[in-house]
Tab-separated table of C-alpha atoms in Angstrom:
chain	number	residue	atom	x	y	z
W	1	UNK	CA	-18.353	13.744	-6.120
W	2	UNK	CA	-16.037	16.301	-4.576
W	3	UNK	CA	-12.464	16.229	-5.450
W	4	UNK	CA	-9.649	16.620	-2.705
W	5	UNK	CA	-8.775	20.078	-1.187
W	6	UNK	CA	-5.663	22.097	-2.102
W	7	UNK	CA	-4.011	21.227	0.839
W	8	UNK	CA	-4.622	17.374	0.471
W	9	UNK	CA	-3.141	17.572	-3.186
W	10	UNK	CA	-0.160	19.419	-1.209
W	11	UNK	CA	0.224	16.645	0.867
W	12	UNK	CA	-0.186	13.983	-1.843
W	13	UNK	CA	2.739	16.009	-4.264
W	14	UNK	CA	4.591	14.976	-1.128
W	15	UNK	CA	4.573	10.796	-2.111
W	16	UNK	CA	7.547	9.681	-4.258
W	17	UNK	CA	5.358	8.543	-6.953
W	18	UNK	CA	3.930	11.834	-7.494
W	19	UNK	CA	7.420	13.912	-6.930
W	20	UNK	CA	8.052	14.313	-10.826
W	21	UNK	CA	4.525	15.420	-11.471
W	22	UNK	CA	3.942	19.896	-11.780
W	23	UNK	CA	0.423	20.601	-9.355
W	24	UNK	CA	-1.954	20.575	-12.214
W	25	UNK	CA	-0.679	17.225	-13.603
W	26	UNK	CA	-1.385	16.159	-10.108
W	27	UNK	CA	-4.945	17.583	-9.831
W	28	UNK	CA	-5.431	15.998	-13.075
W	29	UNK	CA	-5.023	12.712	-12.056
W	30	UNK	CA	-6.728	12.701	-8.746
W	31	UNK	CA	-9.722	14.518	-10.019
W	32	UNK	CA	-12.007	11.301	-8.934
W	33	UNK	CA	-10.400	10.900	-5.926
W	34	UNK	CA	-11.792	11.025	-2.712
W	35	UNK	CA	-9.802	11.648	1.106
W	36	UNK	CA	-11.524	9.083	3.143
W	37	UNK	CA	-11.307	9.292	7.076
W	38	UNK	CA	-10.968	6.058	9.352
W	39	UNK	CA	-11.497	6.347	12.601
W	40	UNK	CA	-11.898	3.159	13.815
W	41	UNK	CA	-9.344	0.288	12.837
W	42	UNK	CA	-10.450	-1.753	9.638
W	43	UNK	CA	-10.030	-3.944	7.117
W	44	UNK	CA	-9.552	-2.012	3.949
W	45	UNK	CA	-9.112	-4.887	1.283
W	46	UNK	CA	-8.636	-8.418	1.612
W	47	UNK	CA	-6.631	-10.877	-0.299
W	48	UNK	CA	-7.822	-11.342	-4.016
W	49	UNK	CA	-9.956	-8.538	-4.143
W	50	UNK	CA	-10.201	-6.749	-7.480
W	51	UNK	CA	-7.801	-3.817	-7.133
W	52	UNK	CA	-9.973	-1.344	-8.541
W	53	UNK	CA	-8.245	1.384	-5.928
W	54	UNK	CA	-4.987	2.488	-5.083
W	55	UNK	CA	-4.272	4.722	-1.698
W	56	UNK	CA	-2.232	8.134	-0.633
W	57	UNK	CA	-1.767	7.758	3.375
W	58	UNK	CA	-1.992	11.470	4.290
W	59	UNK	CA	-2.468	10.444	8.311
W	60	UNK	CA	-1.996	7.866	10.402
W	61	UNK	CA	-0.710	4.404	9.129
W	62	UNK	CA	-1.966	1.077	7.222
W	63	UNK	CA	0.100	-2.612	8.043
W	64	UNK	CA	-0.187	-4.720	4.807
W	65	UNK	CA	-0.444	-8.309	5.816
W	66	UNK	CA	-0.658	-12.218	5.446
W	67	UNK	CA	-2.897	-14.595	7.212
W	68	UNK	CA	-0.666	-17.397	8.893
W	69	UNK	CA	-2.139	-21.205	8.908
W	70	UNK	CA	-3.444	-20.260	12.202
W	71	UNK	CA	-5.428	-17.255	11.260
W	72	UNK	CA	-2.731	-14.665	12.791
W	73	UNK	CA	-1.331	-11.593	10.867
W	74	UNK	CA	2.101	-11.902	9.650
W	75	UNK	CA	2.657	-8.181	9.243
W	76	UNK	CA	4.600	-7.916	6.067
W	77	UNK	CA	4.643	-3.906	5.506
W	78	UNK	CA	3.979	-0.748	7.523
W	79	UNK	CA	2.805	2.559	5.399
W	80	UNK	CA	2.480	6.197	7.058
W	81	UNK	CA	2.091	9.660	5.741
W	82	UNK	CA	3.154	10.162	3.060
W	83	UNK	CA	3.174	7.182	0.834
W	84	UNK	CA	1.404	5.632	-1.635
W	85	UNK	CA	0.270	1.870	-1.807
W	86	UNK	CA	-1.239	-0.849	-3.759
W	87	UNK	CA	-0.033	0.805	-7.046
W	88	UNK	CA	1.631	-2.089	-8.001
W	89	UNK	CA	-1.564	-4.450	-8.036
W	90	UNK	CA	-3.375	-1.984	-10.041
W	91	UNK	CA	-0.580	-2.099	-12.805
W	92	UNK	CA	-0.299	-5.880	-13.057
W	93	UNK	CA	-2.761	-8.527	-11.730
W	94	UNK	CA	-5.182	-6.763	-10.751
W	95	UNK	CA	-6.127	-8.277	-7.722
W	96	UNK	CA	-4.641	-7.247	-3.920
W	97	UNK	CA	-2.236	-9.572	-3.346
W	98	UNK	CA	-1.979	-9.219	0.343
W	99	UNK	CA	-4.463	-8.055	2.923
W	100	UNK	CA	-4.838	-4.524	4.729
W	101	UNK	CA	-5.766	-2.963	7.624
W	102	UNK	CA	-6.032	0.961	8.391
W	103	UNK	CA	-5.236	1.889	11.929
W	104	UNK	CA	-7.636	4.145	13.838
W	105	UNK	CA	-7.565	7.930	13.240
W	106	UNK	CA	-5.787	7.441	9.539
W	107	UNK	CA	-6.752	9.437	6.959
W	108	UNK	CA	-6.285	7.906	3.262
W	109	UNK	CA	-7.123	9.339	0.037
W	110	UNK	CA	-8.881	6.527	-2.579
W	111	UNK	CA	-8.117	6.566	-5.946
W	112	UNK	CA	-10.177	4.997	-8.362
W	113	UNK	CA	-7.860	2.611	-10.779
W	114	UNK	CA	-10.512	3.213	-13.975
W	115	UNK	CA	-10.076	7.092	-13.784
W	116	UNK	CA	-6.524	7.462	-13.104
W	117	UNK	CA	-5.680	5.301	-15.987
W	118	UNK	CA	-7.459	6.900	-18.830
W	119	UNK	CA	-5.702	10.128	-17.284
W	120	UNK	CA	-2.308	8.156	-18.140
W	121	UNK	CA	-3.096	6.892	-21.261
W	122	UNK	CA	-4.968	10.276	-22.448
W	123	UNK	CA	-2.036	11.774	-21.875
W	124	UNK	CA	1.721	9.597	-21.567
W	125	UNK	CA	3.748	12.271	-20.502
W	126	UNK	CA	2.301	11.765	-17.208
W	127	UNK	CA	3.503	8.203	-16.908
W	128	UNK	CA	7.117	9.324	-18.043
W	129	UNK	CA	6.879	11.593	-14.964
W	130	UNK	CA	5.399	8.893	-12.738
W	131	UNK	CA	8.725	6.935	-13.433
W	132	UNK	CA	10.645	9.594	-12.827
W	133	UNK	CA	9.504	10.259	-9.356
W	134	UNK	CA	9.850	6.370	-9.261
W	135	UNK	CA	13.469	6.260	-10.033
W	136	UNK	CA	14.247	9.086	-7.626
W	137	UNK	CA	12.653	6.954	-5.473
W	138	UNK	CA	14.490	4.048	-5.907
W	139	UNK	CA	17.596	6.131	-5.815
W	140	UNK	CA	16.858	7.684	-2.485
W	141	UNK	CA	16.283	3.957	-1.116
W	142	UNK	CA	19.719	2.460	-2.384
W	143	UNK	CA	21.167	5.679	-0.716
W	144	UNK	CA	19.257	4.495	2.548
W	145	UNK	CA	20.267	0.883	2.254
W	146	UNK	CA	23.638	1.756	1.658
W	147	UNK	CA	23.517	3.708	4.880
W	148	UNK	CA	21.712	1.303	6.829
W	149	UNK	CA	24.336	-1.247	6.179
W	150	UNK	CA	26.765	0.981	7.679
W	151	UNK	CA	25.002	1.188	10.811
W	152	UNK	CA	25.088	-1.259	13.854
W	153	UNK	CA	21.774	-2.852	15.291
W	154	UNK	CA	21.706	-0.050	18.140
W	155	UNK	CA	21.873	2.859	15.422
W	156	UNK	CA	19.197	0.821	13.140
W	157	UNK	CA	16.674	0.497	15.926
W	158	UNK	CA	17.525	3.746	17.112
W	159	UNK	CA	16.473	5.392	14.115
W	160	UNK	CA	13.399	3.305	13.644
W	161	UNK	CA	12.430	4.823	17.458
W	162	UNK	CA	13.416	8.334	16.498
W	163	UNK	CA	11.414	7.929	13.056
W	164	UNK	CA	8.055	7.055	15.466
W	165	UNK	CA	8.860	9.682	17.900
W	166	UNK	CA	8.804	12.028	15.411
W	167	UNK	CA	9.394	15.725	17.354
W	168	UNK	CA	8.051	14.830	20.668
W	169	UNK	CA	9.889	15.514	23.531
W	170	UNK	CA	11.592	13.907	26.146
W	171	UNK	CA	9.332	10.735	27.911
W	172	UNK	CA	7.754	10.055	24.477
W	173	UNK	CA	5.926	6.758	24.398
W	174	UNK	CA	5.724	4.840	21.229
W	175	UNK	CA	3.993	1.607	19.930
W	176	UNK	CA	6.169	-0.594	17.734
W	177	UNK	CA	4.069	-1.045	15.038
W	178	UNK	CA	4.876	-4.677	13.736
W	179	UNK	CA	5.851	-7.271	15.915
W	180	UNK	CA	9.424	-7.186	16.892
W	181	UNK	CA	10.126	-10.242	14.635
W	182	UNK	CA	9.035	-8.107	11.686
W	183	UNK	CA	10.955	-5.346	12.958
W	184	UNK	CA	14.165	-7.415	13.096
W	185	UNK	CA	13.337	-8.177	9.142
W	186	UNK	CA	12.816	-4.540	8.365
W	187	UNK	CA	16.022	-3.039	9.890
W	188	UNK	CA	17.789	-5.973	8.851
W	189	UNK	CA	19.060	-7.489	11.319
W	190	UNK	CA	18.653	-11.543	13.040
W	191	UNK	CA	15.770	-11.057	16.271
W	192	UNK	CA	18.534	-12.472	18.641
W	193	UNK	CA	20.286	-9.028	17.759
W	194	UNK	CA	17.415	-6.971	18.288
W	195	UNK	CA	16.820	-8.380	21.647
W	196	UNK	CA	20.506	-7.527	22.293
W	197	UNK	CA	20.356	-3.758	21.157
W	198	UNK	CA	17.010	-3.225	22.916
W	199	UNK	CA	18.552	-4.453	26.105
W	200	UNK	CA	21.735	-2.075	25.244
W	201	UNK	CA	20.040	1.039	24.380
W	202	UNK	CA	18.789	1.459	27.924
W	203	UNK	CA	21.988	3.110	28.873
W	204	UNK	CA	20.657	5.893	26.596
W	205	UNK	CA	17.144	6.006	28.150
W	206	UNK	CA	14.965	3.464	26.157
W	207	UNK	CA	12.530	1.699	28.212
W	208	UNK	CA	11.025	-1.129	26.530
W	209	UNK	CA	7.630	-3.154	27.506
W	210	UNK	CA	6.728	-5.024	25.165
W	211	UNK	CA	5.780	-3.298	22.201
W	212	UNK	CA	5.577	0.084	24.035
W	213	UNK	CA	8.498	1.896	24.209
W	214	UNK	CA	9.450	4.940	26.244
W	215	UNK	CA	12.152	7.054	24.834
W	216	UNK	CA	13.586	9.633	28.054
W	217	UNK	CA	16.485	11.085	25.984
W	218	UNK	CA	15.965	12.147	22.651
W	219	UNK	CA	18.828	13.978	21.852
W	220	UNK	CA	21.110	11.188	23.566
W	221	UNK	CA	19.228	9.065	21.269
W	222	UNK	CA	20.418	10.848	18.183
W	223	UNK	CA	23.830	11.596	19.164
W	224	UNK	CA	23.965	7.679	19.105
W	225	UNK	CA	23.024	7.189	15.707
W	226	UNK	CA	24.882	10.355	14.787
W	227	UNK	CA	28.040	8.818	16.180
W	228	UNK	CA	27.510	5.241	16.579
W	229	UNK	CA	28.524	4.275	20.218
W	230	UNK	CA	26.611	1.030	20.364
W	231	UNK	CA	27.228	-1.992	18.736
């Protein structure tokens, strides 16, 4: 079985769980890995599956979900590039405790949970590290929550947008994601309020049909969550 490419263990040094880790402690672990292309949309585990696997996004995007009473998703977490998930199932139950689906065109790299931990427990200075880019993790996200809580709705969504966008250009059109109900939970903020800020950030050129969004003016867009003008 081929291993990944220098480039994709590039990209994978980029996750926060991997941040502490020098490159060869990285190519050590991932030596049974595999970077798996998806291009259609799929499930990639279910609910109560063994989680023999954890997953590196490298491209694209994977919503981690639960099944409603009626048999809808109830989108529960959205991971891009690059970002690590699943981890957490590996190191305690064992079993997936939500379900997944990988979005068309993602590319993910596997990693097989029996390999990676005899790495770690052949050698425990990797774990130490693996907690270390863990904590500077977790530091980095109190830093953002503290900041988000600073910021009104407008500026929240905003930055969500700007975050999708990524470094397109003016007329950019976006697909939320999650359903705005989810996206009201993420930013933290009530859905009434997200209806509101939507309906205020047309003045600065957001154009929003349902859960496609057309963003005309960028840099107006980031002035506003620069300099908070909306409330």
């Amino acid at each position: 079985m081929a291993g990944l490419s220098a480039p994709d263990l590039q990209l994978c040094a980029l996750a926060p769980l991997f941040a502490a880790l020098r490159a060869e402690e990285l190519s050590q672990l991932l030596d049974q890995a595999q970077s798996v292309s998806h291009p259609e949309t799929s499930l990639l585990f279910s609910q109560g599956d063994d989680a023999d696997h954890f997953f590196v996004v490298l491209e694209g995007r994977v919503n981690i979900f639960a099944l409603t009473e009626t048999g809808d998703q109830s989108i529960i977490e959205v991971f891009d590039g690059v970002s690590t998930f699943a981890e957490a199932a590996m190191f305690s139950s064992g079993k997936y405790p939500l379900n997944c689906e990988v979005v068309a065109g993602s590319r993910l790299v596997h990693v097989p949970a029996g390999p990676f931990m005899k790495r770690l427990s052949d050698n425990l200075r990797l774990g130490f590290h693996l907690l270390s880019g863990l904590s500077r993790w977790q530091m980095h996200m109190i830093h953002e929550i503290t900041e988000l809580k600073s910021k009104s709705p407008g500026q929240r969504l905003a930055s969500f947008l700007l975050a999708l966008a990524r470094d397109a250009e003016d007329g950019v059109q976006v697909r939320l994601p999650i359903t705005k109900a989810a996206l009201a939970s993420r930013i933290g903020i009530a859905p009434e309020s997200l209806s509101r800020a939507l309906a205020r950030l047309k003045a600065v050129g957001v154009e929003s049909h349902g859960r496609e969004v057309v963003l005309t003016d960028l840099a107006t867009l980031r002035r506003l969550v620069r300099d908070g003008d909306v409330s």
